[in-house]
């Protein structure tokens, strides 16, 4: 690869400035599907301030689920199993 191709690839794969990234507290790895979901509002050119507000809402929701023994992968419409 040429330096120009590397630069283009990195620019394409880079996380845009202001994109919230949720990390697992133990592994410090990105938490899916939360991180992937935030690509959509970023792609829609949402303001960084809006993204921050969305991130705090998602964070509160995840804490809400955890306080009830649930995981962000398993919420249900009914709320009970």
mmCIF file of C-alpha atoms in Angstrom:
data_model
loop_
_atom_site.group_PDB
_atom_site.id
_atom_site.type_symbol
_atom_site.label_atom_id
_atom_site.label_comp_id
_atom_site.label_asym_id
_atom_site.label_seq_id
_atom_site.Cartn_x
_atom_site.Cartn_y
_atom_site.Cartn_z
ATOM 1 C CA UNK A 1 0.000 0.000 0.000
ATOM 2 C CA UNK A 2 1.132 3.466 -0.749
ATOM 3 C CA UNK A 3 1.171 6.133 1.971
ATOM 4 C CA UNK A 4 -1.766 7.836 0.248
ATOM 5 C CA UNK A 5 -3.796 4.602 0.289
ATOM 6 C CA UNK A 6 -3.011 4.077 3.971
ATOM 7 C CA UNK A 7 -4.071 7.629 4.738
ATOM 8 C CA UNK A 8 -7.336 7.162 2.826
ATOM 9 C CA UNK A 9 -8.051 3.861 4.586
ATOM 10 C CA UNK A 10 -7.430 5.347 8.018
ATOM 11 C CA UNK A 11 -9.579 8.360 7.213
ATOM 12 C CA UNK A 12 -12.388 6.048 6.075
ATOM 13 C CA UNK A 13 -12.149 3.780 9.155
ATOM 14 C CA UNK A 14 -11.643 6.562 11.714
ATOM 15 C CA UNK A 15 -14.249 7.288 14.342
ATOM 16 C CA UNK A 16 -15.496 10.838 13.708
ATOM 17 C CA UNK A 17 -14.769 13.422 16.390
ATOM 18 C CA UNK A 18 -17.533 13.620 18.974
ATOM 19 C CA UNK A 19 -18.724 10.030 18.463
ATOM 20 C CA UNK A 20 -19.590 8.454 21.832
ATOM 21 C CA UNK A 21 -17.761 5.210 22.558
ATOM 22 C CA UNK A 22 -19.040 2.873 25.275
ATOM 23 C CA UNK A 23 -16.358 0.657 26.843
ATOM 24 C CA UNK A 24 -16.819 -2.446 28.947
ATOM 25 C CA UNK A 25 -15.630 -1.674 32.481
ATOM 26 C CA UNK A 26 -13.641 -4.901 32.756
ATOM 27 C CA UNK A 27 -12.135 -5.429 29.305
ATOM 28 C CA UNK A 28 -12.135 -1.790 28.127
ATOM 29 C CA UNK A 29 -13.425 -3.036 24.764
ATOM 30 C CA UNK A 30 -16.253 -1.339 22.823
ATOM 31 C CA UNK A 31 -19.750 -2.402 23.892
ATOM 32 C CA UNK A 32 -21.985 -3.540 21.078
ATOM 33 C CA UNK A 33 -24.562 -2.726 19.845
ATOM 34 C CA UNK A 34 -24.221 0.629 21.598
ATOM 35 C CA UNK A 35 -21.107 1.793 19.746
ATOM 36 C CA UNK A 36 -22.412 0.712 16.352
ATOM 37 C CA UNK A 37 -25.751 2.417 16.956
ATOM 38 C CA UNK A 38 -24.035 5.775 17.412
ATOM 39 C CA UNK A 39 -22.646 5.559 13.885
ATOM 40 C CA UNK A 40 -26.166 6.327 12.587
ATOM 41 C CA UNK A 41 -26.638 9.740 14.231
ATOM 42 C CA UNK A 42 -23.027 10.575 13.347
ATOM 43 C CA UNK A 43 -23.727 9.689 9.723
ATOM 44 C CA UNK A 44 -26.781 11.974 9.924
ATOM 45 C CA UNK A 45 -24.404 14.818 10.938
ATOM 46 C CA UNK A 46 -25.887 15.278 14.406
ATOM 47 C CA UNK A 47 -24.187 17.959 16.473
ATOM 48 C CA UNK A 48 -21.576 16.818 19.037
ATOM 49 C CA UNK A 49 -23.732 18.301 21.810
ATOM 50 C CA UNK A 50 -26.705 16.215 20.650
ATOM 51 C CA UNK A 51 -24.542 13.084 20.532
ATOM 52 C CA UNK A 52 -23.388 13.754 24.092
ATOM 53 C CA UNK A 53 -26.995 14.040 25.259
ATOM 54 C CA UNK A 54 -27.877 10.793 23.465
ATOM 55 C CA UNK A 55 -24.889 9.104 25.112
ATOM 56 C CA UNK A 56 -25.999 10.175 28.600
ATOM 57 C CA UNK A 57 -29.519 8.907 27.908
ATOM 58 C CA UNK A 58 -28.173 5.542 26.729
ATOM 59 C CA UNK A 59 -25.859 5.380 29.751
ATOM 60 C CA UNK A 60 -28.783 6.011 32.124
ATOM 61 C CA UNK A 61 -30.831 3.359 30.325
ATOM 62 C CA UNK A 62 -28.038 0.778 30.627
ATOM 63 C CA UNK A 63 -27.685 1.573 34.351
ATOM 64 C CA UNK A 64 -31.475 1.269 34.707
ATOM 65 C CA UNK A 65 -31.357 -2.200 33.154
ATOM 66 C CA UNK A 66 -28.351 -3.269 35.229
ATOM 67 C CA UNK A 67 -30.072 -2.167 38.449
ATOM 68 C CA UNK A 68 -32.861 -4.597 37.536
ATOM 69 C CA UNK A 69 -30.510 -7.460 36.751
ATOM 70 C CA UNK A 70 -30.941 -7.073 32.991
ATOM 71 C CA UNK A 71 -28.429 -6.691 30.223
ATOM 72 C CA UNK A 72 -28.617 -4.163 27.385
ATOM 73 C CA UNK A 73 -28.882 -7.119 24.989
ATOM 74 C CA UNK A 74 -32.034 -8.516 26.572
ATOM 75 C CA UNK A 75 -34.672 -5.866 27.333
ATOM 76 C CA UNK A 76 -38.133 -6.955 26.325
ATOM 77 C CA UNK A 77 -41.299 -5.063 25.549
ATOM 78 C CA UNK A 78 -43.136 -6.693 28.428
ATOM 79 C CA UNK A 79 -40.255 -6.184 30.837
ATOM 80 C CA UNK A 80 -40.529 -9.637 32.385
ATOM 81 C CA UNK A 81 -39.702 -13.174 31.462
#
